[in-house]
Amino acid sequence: MKWNPETSAYANVTSLFYENRREAMQFIKCVNDLQKVMHLIVSEDSTHYRLVQAQNLMQIAMKRLQKEFYQILSMNRAHLDPESMSTRSSRTSRSSISDFEDDISPDDDVRAASDSISEVEQVSSIAMADLKAIAECMNAAGYAKECVNVYKVVRKSIIDEGIYRLGVERISSSRINKMDWQALDMKISNWLEAVRVAMKTLFFGERFLCDHVFAVSESIRESCFSEISKEGATLLFGFPELVAKSKKPSSPEKMFRALGMYTAISENWVEIESIFSFESTSPVRAQALSSLIKLSESIYTMLSGFESSIQKHSSKALVPGGGVHSLTSNAMNYLSLLADYSNVLTDIISDWPPPEKSSLPESYFDSPDSDDPPAAAISTRFAWLVLVLLCKLDGKAKYYKDVSLSYLFLASNLQHVVLKVRTSNLQYLLGEDWIVKHEAKVGQFAASYERLAWNKVFSSLPENPTAEISPEEAKETFKRFNISFEEASRKQSVCVVADPKLRDEIKVSIGRKITPVYREFYEKHRSSVGRQRGVGVFVRYAPEDVENYLSNLFSGTIDSGSSATTSTPSSRQRHRSSLIGKISGY
């Protein structure tokens, strides 16, 4: 009666739990004792007049506790916010909450909490213990509904406010379709951060608090948490599905955003199932799963579209000098970035049929081996996409009238492909055997180029350059060399090899076949020809001249977008946005 707000002005303006917590615990003990007495009276005489008196006292007590419950929730919003709760849950597992409660017994001075936790945590600990004590008392007295209603109203407002502050809003599919990509991209970026915060703090912390306060009843825990969180969580996890189903045209930007959202949900899936484990929160799990499925379908469609765009690339424009085609650089930029999502793509691709091979010759197929079916599926898919690109490049090489230039084109482009594979996560998908095999193919293409472009120069020099021959024969040899070397020089002056390693390898290989032989022949027979008139007509090049020319081969300039570049995984991460912006052959 001392704390009856209707008969005491002091009780009406004062918080029992804040004013004197020890007395508050005694109050709860009195209520529990009163409940026991009521059961005893009912068992002896259900019409006893004292039962009415006890019931009146119980109603006074419940009004008091309901008011205290509301005050504690309201006054401690800052200390019972989801972030504080999630931090506390990392210290105290749900299975050990009972140990914590034992520390907050009525006989202990809880305000002198352990020095190992901060003052804020002490305040939240006390508030949580008080809320739980009131909830258990009101539930035992049959007033759980009144307690739950207060909790739902206060805590739902916190969740709704949190969702709003994270920038998550109700949005229609028609509105998404009307957005330009920049606006939608900002919303997706905001969502990715929102889902991280929501799962780590907002919903996780609220579930922890709800489980603690209503530990006495699983049905109450479920009812409270479901009503508080279901609407906001469903709204949060519904956004990716709307994006996946939008009519926005396929693009690299959309692909990587879709992969980012898929990753965000899949990485939080264990937490989603744990936090929203109640049957009444199954719509949240269903919505998250639906978004995963729609994102998966969208990603697969865009991946198929990428493959189709390569196959349908119909431009017959030749790359000057047999350099790296823009299709090669764009496609490999795209694939190297996709490889960063190989774990996600493994889940997506493993559920879809393998690529059809009927459109390409059987000799092209050589997928990486793997004992793990999902890993084999993703490796096969990437090997297939690279294969489709190489086959398209093979067809484009045939547009060159100079066959030697077509081989140089194939060597440069395959070298760019191999380099991208080796310097990205593609190396783990395609494997070292794939790299070694295709590096050998680069060498074969380079050798074919060398043979077709420079064979006349090679054959113009004698097998034995120091053999004794007449001055006339020496003049004829110099003449043949001059003609073949000048012809090859004129044709090859436009050639470009962007990769420095491949460029040096080809130059060294050509130089080894020409320079030493020509030097020996020059030193042996230059003097004999020099005794004749018009020596400059026959001996036009000193060995140093030949060396200098060969050293400058393949250094022509091509469009920067087609140049072969190397990058470490860290630099690829830093320049991800700029790379995506350069992918245009899609």
Coordinates of C-alpha atoms in Angstrom, one line a residue:
M1 CA 0.0 0.0 0.0
K2 CA 3.0 2.3 0.6
W3 CA 3.7 2.3 -3.1
N4 CA 0.1 2.6 -4.3
P5 CA 0.2 5.6 -6.7
E6 CA -3.5 6.2 -6.2
T7 CA -3.3 6.9 -2.5
S8 CA 0.2 8.2 -2.1
A9 CA 1.5 11.4 -3.9
Y10 CA 5.0 10.2 -3.1
A11 CA 4.5 6.9 -4.7
N12 CA 2.9 8.6 -7.8
V13 CA 6.0 10.6 -8.6
T14 CA 8.7 8.3 -7.4
S15 CA 10.3 5.2 -9.0
L16 CA 10.4 2.4 -6.5
F17 CA 13.3 0.6 -8.3
Y18 CA 15.3 3.8 -8.8
E19 CA 14.7 5.2 -5.3
N20 CA 15.4 2.0 -3.3
R21 CA 16.2 -1.1 -5.2
R22 CA 16.5 -3.3 -2.1
E23 CA 13.0 -2.3 -1.1
A24 CA 11.9 -2.9 -4.7
M25 CA 13.1 -6.5 -4.3
Q26 CA 11.2 -6.8 -1.0
F27 CA 8.1 -5.5 -2.8
I28 CA 8.4 -8.3 -5.4
K29 CA 8.9 -10.8 -2.7
C30 CA 5.8 -9.6 -0.9
V31 CA 3.8 -9.9 -4.2
N32 CA 5.1 -13.5 -4.6
D33 CA 4.1 -14.3 -1.1
L34 CA 0.7 -12.7 -1.7
Q35 CA 0.3 -15.0 -4.7
K36 CA 1.1 -18.1 -2.6
V37 CA -1.4 -17.0 0.1
M38 CA -4.1 -16.5 -2.6
H39 CA -3.5 -20.1 -3.8
L40 CA -3.7 -21.3 -0.2
I41 CA -7.0 -19.5 0.4
V42 CA -8.5 -20.8 -2.8
S43 CA -7.5 -24.3 -1.9
E44 CA -9.3 -24.0 1.5
D45 CA -12.2 -21.7 0.8
S46 CA -12.7 -20.1 -2.5
T47 CA -15.4 -17.8 -1.0
H48 CA -13.3 -16.5 1.8
Y49 CA -13.6 -12.7 2.2
R50 CA -9.8 -12.4 2.5
L51 CA -9.5 -13.5 -1.2
V52 CA -11.2 -10.3 -2.3
Q53 CA -8.8 -8.3 -0.1
A54 CA -5.8 -10.2 -1.6
Q55 CA -7.1 -9.6 -5.1
N56 CA -7.4 -5.9 -4.5
L57 CA -3.8 -5.8 -3.1
M58 CA -2.6 -7.8 -6.2
Q59 CA -4.2 -5.3 -8.6
I60 CA -2.5 -2.4 -6.7
A61 CA 0.8 -4.3 -6.9
M62 CA 0.4 -5.0 -10.7
K63 CA -0.3 -1.4 -11.5
R64 CA 2.8 -0.4 -9.5
L65 CA 4.9 -3.0 -11.3
Q66 CA 3.5 -2.2 -14.7
K67 CA 4.4 1.5 -14.1
E68 CA 7.9 0.5 -12.9
F69 CA 8.4 -1.7 -16.0
Y70 CA 7.5 1.2 -18.3
Q71 CA 9.7 3.6 -16.5
I72 CA 12.7 1.3 -16.5
L73 CA 12.3 0.7 -20.3
S74 CA 11.8 4.4 -21.0
M75 CA 14.4 5.9 -18.7
N76 CA 17.1 3.4 -19.9
R77 CA 16.5 3.6 -23.7
A78 CA 20.2 4.7 -24.1
H79 CA 21.4 1.9 -21.9
L80 CA 19.2 -0.8 -23.4
D81 CA 19.8 0.2 -27.0
P82 CA 20.6 -2.7 -29.4
E83 CA 24.2 -1.8 -29.7
S84 CA 24.7 -2.0 -25.9
M85 CA 22.8 -5.3 -25.9
S86 CA 24.8 -6.8 -28.7
T87 CA 28.0 -5.7 -26.9
R88 CA 26.8 -7.3 -23.6
S89 CA 25.7 -10.5 -25.4
S90 CA 29.3 -10.9 -26.5
R91 CA 30.3 -11.0 -22.9
T92 CA 27.4 -13.0 -21.6
S93 CA 26.2 -16.0 -23.6
R94 CA 22.5 -16.8 -23.5
S95 CA 23.3 -20.0 -21.7
S96 CA 25.1 -18.2 -18.9
I97 CA 22.5 -15.5 -18.2
S98 CA 21.3 -17.4 -15.1
D99 CA 24.8 -17.0 -13.7
F100 CA 24.5 -13.3 -14.2
E101 CA 21.1 -13.2 -12.5
D102 CA 22.5 -15.0 -9.5
D103 CA 24.9 -12.1 -9.1
I104 CA 22.0 -9.6 -9.1
S105 CA 20.1 -11.2 -6.2
P106 CA 18.2 -9.0 -3.7
D107 CA 20.8 -9.7 -1.0
D108 CA 23.6 -8.2 -3.1
D109 CA 24.5 -4.6 -3.6
V110 CA 24.3 -4.6 -7.4
R111 CA 25.3 -1.0 -7.6
A112 CA 28.8 -2.0 -6.7
A113 CA 29.1 -4.1 -9.8
S114 CA 32.3 -5.7 -11.0
D115 CA 35.2 -3.4 -11.9
S116 CA 35.6 -5.4 -15.1
I117 CA 32.7 -3.7 -16.8
S118 CA 32.0 -0.1 -17.6
E119 CA 29.5 2.2 -15.8
V120 CA 27.1 2.0 -18.8
E121 CA 27.2 -1.8 -18.7
Q122 CA 26.5 -1.7 -14.9
V123 CA 23.4 0.5 -15.5
S124 CA 22.2 -1.8 -18.3
S125 CA 22.9 -4.9 -16.2
I126 CA 20.8 -3.5 -13.3
A127 CA 18.0 -2.5 -15.7
M128 CA 17.9 -5.9 -17.3
A129 CA 17.8 -7.7 -14.0
D130 CA 14.9 -5.4 -12.8
L131 CA 12.9 -5.9 -16.0
K132 CA 13.3 -9.6 -15.7
A133 CA 12.3 -9.7 -12.1
I134 CA 9.1 -7.6 -12.8
A135 CA 8.3 -9.8 -15.9
E136 CA 8.6 -13.0 -13.9
C137 CA 6.5 -11.6 -11.0
M138 CA 3.7 -10.3 -13.3
N139 CA 3.7 -13.5 -15.3
A140 CA 3.4 -15.6 -12.2
A141 CA 0.5 -13.4 -11.0
G142 CA -1.3 -13.8 -14.3
Y143 CA -0.7 -10.3 -15.6
A144 CA 1.8 -11.2 -18.4
K145 CA -0.4 -9.5 -21.0
E146 CA -0.1 -6.1 -19.4
C147 CA 3.7 -6.5 -19.1
V148 CA 4.1 -7.7 -22.6
N149 CA 2.0 -4.8 -24.1
V150 CA 4.2 -2.3 -22.4
Y151 CA 7.4 -4.0 -23.7
K152 CA 6.1 -4.3 -27.3
V153 CA 5.2 -0.6 -27.5
V154 CA 8.5 0.7 -26.1
R155 CA 10.8 -1.7 -27.9
K156 CA 9.1 -1.7 -31.3
S157 CA 9.5 2.0 -31.4
I158 CA 13.3 1.5 -30.9
I159 CA 13.5 -1.1 -33.7
D160 CA 11.4 1.0 -36.1
E161 CA 13.6 4.1 -35.3
G162 CA 16.7 2.0 -35.9
I163 CA 15.5 0.8 -39.3
Y164 CA 14.6 4.3 -40.3
R165 CA 18.0 5.6 -39.2
L166 CA 19.7 2.9 -41.3
G167 CA 17.9 4.4 -44.3
V168 CA 15.7 1.3 -45.0
E169 CA 12.3 2.4 -46.3
R170 CA 9.3 0.8 -47.9
I171 CA 9.8 1.1 -51.6
S172 CA 7.8 -0.3 -54.6
S173 CA 9.2 -2.1 -57.6
S174 CA 7.8 0.6 -59.9
R175 CA 9.8 3.2 -58.1
I176 CA 12.9 1.1 -58.4
N177 CA 12.3 0.8 -62.1
K178 CA 12.0 4.5 -62.5
M179 CA 15.3 5.3 -60.6
D180 CA 18.4 6.0 -62.6
W181 CA 21.3 3.7 -61.8
Q182 CA 23.2 6.2 -59.7
A183 CA 20.3 6.6 -57.3
L184 CA 19.7 2.9 -57.1
D185 CA 23.4 2.2 -56.6
M186 CA 23.4 4.6 -53.6
K187 CA 20.4 2.7 -52.1
I188 CA 22.1 -0.6 -52.6
S189 CA 25.3 0.7 -51.0
N190 CA 23.2 2.0 -48.1
W191 CA 21.5 -1.3 -47.8
L192 CA 24.7 -3.3 -47.6
E193 CA 25.8 -1.2 -44.6
A194 CA 22.3 -1.4 -43.1
V195 CA 22.1 -5.2 -43.2
R196 CA 25.5 -5.4 -41.5
V197 CA 24.5 -3.1 -38.6
A198 CA 21.0 -4.6 -38.3
M199 CA 22.3 -8.1 -37.9
K200 CA 25.3 -7.3 -35.7
T201 CA 23.5 -4.9 -33.4
L202 CA 19.8 -4.1 -34.0
F203 CA 18.1 -7.5 -34.2
F204 CA 20.8 -9.4 -32.4
G205 CA 20.7 -7.0 -29.4
E206 CA 16.9 -7.0 -29.3
R207 CA 16.7 -10.7 -29.4
F208 CA 19.2 -10.9 -26.6
L209 CA 17.3 -8.5 -24.4
C210 CA 13.9 -10.1 -25.2
D211 CA 15.3 -13.6 -24.3
H212 CA 16.7 -12.3 -21.1
V213 CA 13.7 -10.3 -19.9
F214 CA 11.1 -13.1 -20.7
A215 CA 13.4 -16.1 -20.0
V216 CA 10.5 -17.5 -17.9
S217 CA 8.3 -18.2 -21.0
E218 CA 9.3 -19.1 -24.5
S219 CA 5.9 -18.3 -25.9
I220 CA 6.1 -14.8 -24.5
R221 CA 9.6 -14.4 -25.9
E222 CA 8.4 -15.4 -29.3
S223 CA 5.4 -13.2 -29.2
C224 CA 7.3 -10.1 -28.2
F225 CA 10.3 -10.5 -30.5
S226 CA 8.1 -11.4 -33.5
E227 CA 5.9 -8.4 -33.1
I228 CA 8.8 -6.1 -32.5
S229 CA 11.1 -7.2 -35.3
K230 CA 9.2 -9.0 -38.0
E231 CA 8.0 -5.9 -39.9
G232 CA 11.4 -4.2 -40.0
A233 CA 13.3 -7.3 -40.8
T234 CA 11.0 -8.3 -43.6
L235 CA 11.3 -4.8 -45.0
L236 CA 15.1 -5.0 -44.8
F237 CA 15.4 -8.4 -46.5
G238 CA 12.8 -7.6 -49.1
F239 CA 14.9 -4.9 -50.8
P240 CA 17.3 -7.2 -52.7
E241 CA 14.5 -9.2 -54.2
L242 CA 13.0 -5.9 -55.6
V243 CA 16.4 -5.0 -57.1
A244 CA 16.8 -8.5 -58.6
K245 CA 13.4 -8.4 -60.2
S246 CA 13.8 -4.8 -61.5
K247 CA 13.9 -4.2 -65.2
K248 CA 17.2 -2.5 -65.1
P249 CA 19.4 -3.6 -68.1
S250 CA 22.2 -6.0 -67.3
S251 CA 25.5 -4.4 -66.7
P252 CA 28.7 -5.1 -64.8
E253 CA 27.6 -2.6 -62.1
K254 CA 24.4 -4.4 -61.5
M255 CA 26.1 -7.8 -61.5
F256 CA 28.6 -6.8 -58.8
R257 CA 25.9 -5.1 -56.7
A258 CA 23.8 -8.3 -56.9
L259 CA 26.8 -10.4 -55.9
G260 CA 27.4 -8.0 -53.0
M261 CA 23.8 -8.3 -51.7
Y262 CA 23.9 -12.1 -52.2
T263 CA 27.1 -12.2 -50.2
A264 CA 25.7 -10.0 -47.4
I265 CA 22.7 -12.3 -46.9
S266 CA 24.6 -15.6 -47.3
E267 CA 27.3 -14.5 -44.9
N268 CA 24.6 -13.6 -42.3
W269 CA 22.5 -16.7 -42.9
V270 CA 23.5 -18.5 -39.7
E271 CA 22.6 -15.3 -37.7
I272 CA 19.4 -14.9 -39.6
E273 CA 18.3 -18.5 -38.7
S274 CA 19.4 -18.0 -35.1
I275 CA 17.9 -14.6 -34.4
F276 CA 14.7 -15.3 -36.3
S277 CA 14.4 -19.0 -35.2
F278 CA 10.8 -18.7 -33.9
E279 CA 8.0 -20.1 -36.0
S280 CA 6.3 -16.7 -36.0
T281 CA 9.4 -15.1 -37.5
S282 CA 9.6 -17.7 -40.3
P283 CA 8.3 -15.0 -42.8
V284 CA 11.6 -13.2 -42.2
R285 CA 13.6 -16.3 -43.0
A286 CA 11.4 -16.9 -46.0
Q287 CA 11.9 -13.4 -47.3
A288 CA 15.7 -13.6 -46.9
L289 CA 15.7 -16.9 -48.8
S290 CA 13.4 -15.5 -51.5
S291 CA 15.9 -12.6 -52.0
L292 CA 18.7 -15.1 -52.3
I293 CA 16.9 -17.1 -54.9
K294 CA 15.9 -14.1 -57.0
L295 CA 19.5 -12.7 -56.7
S296 CA 20.8 -16.1 -57.8
E297 CA 18.5 -16.2 -60.8
S298 CA 19.5 -12.6 -61.7
I299 CA 23.2 -13.3 -61.4
Y300 CA 22.9 -16.4 -63.5
T301 CA 21.0 -14.6 -66.2
M302 CA 23.6 -11.8 -66.3
L303 CA 26.4 -14.4 -66.4
S304 CA 24.7 -16.1 -69.4
G305 CA 24.2 -12.7 -71.0
F306 CA 27.9 -12.0 -70.6
E307 CA 28.7 -15.2 -72.4
S308 CA 26.3 -14.4 -75.1
S309 CA 27.7 -10.9 -75.6
I310 CA 31.1 -12.5 -76.3
Q311 CA 29.7 -15.0 -78.8
K312 CA 27.8 -12.3 -80.6
H313 CA 30.6 -9.8 -80.7
S314 CA 30.6 -9.2 -84.5
S315 CA 33.0 -6.3 -85.0
K316 CA 35.6 -7.0 -87.7
A317 CA 37.7 -4.0 -86.8
L318 CA 41.4 -5.0 -86.6
V319 CA 43.6 -4.0 -83.6
P320 CA 46.6 -2.1 -85.1
G321 CA 49.8 -4.1 -84.9
G322 CA 48.1 -7.2 -83.6
G323 CA 47.7 -5.8 -80.1
V324 CA 45.3 -6.7 -77.3
H325 CA 41.7 -6.5 -78.4
S326 CA 39.3 -4.4 -76.2
L327 CA 37.1 -7.5 -76.0
T328 CA 40.0 -9.3 -74.3
S329 CA 40.8 -6.6 -71.8
N330 CA 37.1 -5.9 -71.0
A331 CA 36.2 -9.6 -70.6
M332 CA 39.2 -10.5 -68.5
N333 CA 38.7 -7.5 -66.2
Y334 CA 35.1 -8.7 -65.7
L335 CA 36.1 -12.3 -65.1
S336 CA 39.0 -11.4 -62.7
L337 CA 36.5 -9.4 -60.6
L338 CA 33.9 -12.1 -60.8
A339 CA 36.6 -14.5 -59.4
D340 CA 36.7 -12.5 -56.2
Y341 CA 33.1 -13.8 -55.6
S342 CA 33.9 -17.5 -56.4
N343 CA 32.5 -18.7 -53.1
V344 CA 29.2 -17.1 -53.8
L345 CA 29.2 -18.1 -57.4
T346 CA 29.9 -21.7 -56.4
D347 CA 26.6 -21.8 -54.6
I348 CA 24.8 -20.2 -57.5
I349 CA 26.3 -22.2 -60.4
S350 CA 26.2 -25.6 -58.7
D351 CA 22.4 -25.5 -58.9
W352 CA 22.4 -24.8 -62.7
P353 CA 23.2 -27.0 -65.7
P354 CA 26.7 -27.1 -67.1
P355 CA 27.4 -25.1 -70.3
E356 CA 26.5 -26.6 -73.7
K357 CA 29.6 -27.5 -75.7
S358 CA 27.9 -28.3 -79.0
S359 CA 28.9 -24.9 -80.5
L360 CA 32.6 -25.5 -80.2
P361 CA 35.0 -28.2 -81.4
E362 CA 35.8 -31.0 -78.9
S363 CA 39.5 -30.3 -79.0
Y364 CA 38.9 -27.0 -77.2
F365 CA 37.6 -28.6 -74.0
D366 CA 39.9 -29.1 -71.1
S367 CA 38.3 -28.1 -67.8
P368 CA 40.2 -28.1 -64.5
D369 CA 39.9 -31.3 -62.5
S370 CA 38.4 -31.3 -59.0
D371 CA 37.1 -33.9 -56.6
D372 CA 34.6 -31.4 -55.2
P373 CA 31.5 -31.2 -57.4
P374 CA 30.6 -27.6 -56.5
A375 CA 34.3 -26.5 -56.9
A376 CA 34.4 -28.4 -60.2
A377 CA 31.2 -26.6 -61.4
I378 CA 32.6 -23.1 -60.8
S379 CA 36.0 -24.0 -62.3
T380 CA 34.3 -25.5 -65.3
R381 CA 32.1 -22.4 -65.8
F382 CA 35.0 -20.0 -65.6
A383 CA 37.2 -22.2 -67.9
W384 CA 34.3 -22.3 -70.3
L385 CA 33.9 -18.5 -70.3
V386 CA 37.6 -18.0 -71.0
L387 CA 37.3 -20.7 -73.7
V388 CA 34.4 -18.8 -75.4
L389 CA 36.6 -15.7 -75.4
L390 CA 39.6 -17.5 -76.9
C391 CA 37.5 -19.0 -79.6
K392 CA 36.1 -15.6 -80.5
L393 CA 39.6 -14.2 -80.6
D394 CA 40.6 -17.1 -82.9
G395 CA 37.9 -16.1 -85.3
K396 CA 39.0 -12.4 -85.2
A397 CA 42.6 -13.3 -85.9
K398 CA 41.5 -14.6 -89.3
Y399 CA 40.6 -11.0 -90.4
Y400 CA 44.3 -10.2 -90.7
K401 CA 45.6 -10.5 -94.3
D402 CA 49.1 -11.0 -92.9
V403 CA 49.1 -14.5 -91.4
S404 CA 52.1 -13.7 -89.2
L405 CA 50.2 -10.8 -87.7
S406 CA 47.3 -13.0 -86.9
Y407 CA 49.6 -15.2 -84.8
L408 CA 51.1 -12.2 -83.1
F409 CA 47.5 -11.1 -82.3
L410 CA 46.8 -14.5 -80.8
A411 CA 50.0 -14.5 -78.8
S412 CA 49.4 -11.0 -77.3
N413 CA 45.8 -11.7 -76.5
L414 CA 46.4 -15.1 -74.9
Q415 CA 49.3 -13.6 -72.9
H416 CA 46.9 -11.0 -71.6
V417 CA 44.5 -13.7 -70.6
V418 CA 47.1 -15.8 -68.9
L419 CA 48.5 -12.7 -67.1
K420 CA 45.0 -11.8 -65.8
V421 CA 44.5 -15.4 -64.6
R422 CA 47.8 -15.5 -62.8
T423 CA 47.4 -12.2 -61.1
S424 CA 43.8 -12.7 -59.9
N425 CA 41.8 -15.3 -58.0
L426 CA 41.2 -16.9 -61.4
Q427 CA 44.4 -18.8 -60.8
Y428 CA 42.8 -20.8 -58.0
L429 CA 39.8 -21.6 -60.1
L430 CA 41.6 -22.6 -63.3
G431 CA 44.7 -24.1 -61.7
E432 CA 48.4 -24.1 -62.4
D433 CA 48.1 -26.8 -65.1
W434 CA 45.7 -24.6 -67.0
I435 CA 48.2 -21.7 -66.8
V436 CA 51.2 -23.7 -67.8
K437 CA 49.3 -25.2 -70.8
H438 CA 48.2 -21.8 -72.0
E439 CA 51.6 -20.3 -71.5
A440 CA 52.9 -23.0 -73.8
K441 CA 50.3 -22.0 -76.3
V442 CA 51.5 -18.4 -76.1
G443 CA 55.0 -19.7 -77.0
Q444 CA 53.6 -21.7 -79.9
F445 CA 51.8 -18.7 -81.3
A446 CA 54.9 -16.5 -80.9
A447 CA 57.0 -19.2 -82.6
S448 CA 54.6 -19.3 -85.5
Y449 CA 54.7 -15.5 -85.9
E450 CA 58.5 -15.6 -85.8
R451 CA 58.7 -18.3 -88.4
L452 CA 56.2 -16.6 -90.8
A453 CA 57.5 -13.0 -90.3
W454 CA 61.2 -13.5 -90.1
N455 CA 62.0 -16.9 -91.9
K456 CA 63.2 -15.1 -95.1
V457 CA 65.7 -13.2 -93.0
F458 CA 66.8 -16.3 -91.2
S459 CA 67.2 -18.2 -94.5
S460 CA 69.1 -15.3 -96.2
L461 CA 72.1 -16.0 -94.0
P462 CA 74.3 -19.1 -94.6
E463 CA 74.3 -22.0 -92.2
N464 CA 78.1 -21.6 -91.8
P465 CA 78.8 -17.8 -91.8
T466 CA 82.6 -18.2 -91.6
A467 CA 82.9 -20.6 -94.6
E468 CA 85.2 -19.4 -97.4
I469 CA 83.2 -18.0 -100.3
S470 CA 84.0 -15.7 -103.2
P471 CA 83.4 -11.9 -103.0
E472 CA 80.5 -12.3 -105.5
E473 CA 78.8 -14.9 -103.3
A474 CA 79.3 -12.6 -100.3
K475 CA 77.8 -9.7 -102.2
E476 CA 74.7 -11.8 -103.1
T477 CA 74.3 -12.9 -99.5
F478 CA 74.5 -9.3 -98.2
K479 CA 72.0 -8.4 -100.9
R480 CA 69.6 -11.1 -99.9
F481 CA 69.9 -10.2 -96.3
N482 CA 69.3 -6.5 -97.1
I483 CA 66.2 -7.2 -99.1
S484 CA 64.6 -9.7 -96.6
F485 CA 65.6 -7.7 -93.5
E486 CA 64.1 -4.4 -95.0
E487 CA 61.0 -6.1 -96.1
A488 CA 60.5 -7.8 -92.7
S489 CA 61.4 -4.5 -90.9
R490 CA 58.8 -2.6 -93.0
K491 CA 56.0 -5.0 -92.2
Q492 CA 56.8 -5.5 -88.6
S493 CA 57.3 -1.8 -87.8
V494 CA 53.6 -1.6 -87.0
C495 CA 53.5 -4.6 -84.7
V496 CA 52.8 -4.1 -81.0
V497 CA 53.3 -6.5 -78.1
A498 CA 51.9 -4.8 -75.0
D499 CA 53.3 -7.3 -72.4
P500 CA 56.9 -6.5 -71.7
K501 CA 57.8 -10.1 -70.9
L502 CA 56.4 -11.5 -74.1
R503 CA 57.9 -8.6 -76.1
D504 CA 61.4 -9.3 -74.7
E505 CA 61.0 -13.0 -75.3
I506 CA 60.1 -12.6 -78.9
K507 CA 62.9 -10.0 -79.5
V508 CA 65.5 -12.2 -77.9
S509 CA 64.4 -15.2 -79.9
I510 CA 64.6 -13.3 -83.2
G511 CA 67.9 -11.7 -82.2
R512 CA 69.5 -15.0 -81.4
K513 CA 68.7 -16.3 -84.8
I514 CA 69.9 -13.2 -86.7
T515 CA 72.5 -11.2 -84.9
P516 CA 75.2 -13.7 -84.0
V517 CA 75.1 -15.3 -87.5
Y518 CA 75.1 -11.9 -89.3
R519 CA 77.9 -10.6 -87.1
E520 CA 80.1 -13.6 -87.9
F521 CA 79.3 -13.3 -91.6
Y522 CA 79.9 -9.5 -91.5
E523 CA 83.2 -9.8 -89.8
K524 CA 84.4 -12.5 -92.1
H525 CA 83.3 -11.1 -95.5
R526 CA 83.0 -7.3 -95.0
S527 CA 86.5 -6.7 -96.0
S528 CA 86.3 -8.8 -99.2
V529 CA 83.2 -6.9 -100.3
G530 CA 84.8 -3.6 -99.2
R531 CA 87.6 -3.9 -101.9
Q532 CA 84.8 -3.7 -104.5
R533 CA 83.3 -0.5 -105.7
G534 CA 80.0 0.7 -104.1
V535 CA 80.4 -1.3 -100.9
G536 CA 77.6 0.7 -99.3
V537 CA 75.1 -0.7 -101.8
F538 CA 75.8 -4.3 -100.6
V539 CA 76.7 -3.8 -96.9
R540 CA 74.0 -1.5 -95.6
Y541 CA 73.9 -2.7 -92.0
A542 CA 76.5 -3.1 -89.4
P543 CA 75.7 -5.7 -86.7
E544 CA 75.1 -2.9 -84.2
D545 CA 72.4 -1.5 -86.6
V546 CA 70.6 -4.8 -86.7
E547 CA 70.8 -5.1 -82.9
N548 CA 69.4 -1.6 -82.5
Y549 CA 66.5 -2.1 -84.8
L550 CA 65.5 -5.5 -83.2
S551 CA 65.7 -3.9 -79.8
N552 CA 63.0 -1.4 -80.8
L553 CA 60.6 -3.9 -82.2
F554 CA 57.0 -4.2 -80.9
S555 CA 57.1 -0.9 -79.0
G556 CA 54.4 0.9 -80.9
T557 CA 51.6 2.5 -79.0
I558 CA 48.0 1.2 -78.7
D559 CA 44.9 2.4 -77.0
S560 CA 45.5 2.3 -73.2
G561 CA 42.3 0.5 -72.7
S562 CA 43.7 -2.5 -74.6
S563 CA 47.1 -2.6 -72.9
A564 CA 48.1 -5.5 -70.8
T565 CA 48.6 -4.5 -67.2
T566 CA 49.6 -6.4 -64.1
S567 CA 48.2 -5.8 -60.6
T568 CA 48.4 -7.4 -57.2
P569 CA 45.2 -8.6 -55.5
S570 CA 45.4 -5.5 -53.2
S571 CA 45.6 -3.1 -56.0
R572 CA 42.8 -4.8 -57.8
Q573 CA 40.7 -4.2 -54.7
R574 CA 41.6 -0.5 -54.7
H575 CA 40.8 0.0 -58.3
R576 CA 37.7 -2.3 -58.5
S577 CA 35.4 0.7 -59.2
S578 CA 37.6 2.0 -62.1
L579 CA 37.9 -1.5 -63.6
I580 CA 34.1 -2.0 -63.5
G581 CA 33.8 1.4 -65.3
K582 CA 36.1 0.2 -68.1
I583 CA 34.2 -3.0 -68.8
S584 CA 32.2 -2.0 -71.9
G585 CA 32.0 -5.1 -74.1
Y586 CA 29.0 -6.5 -72.2

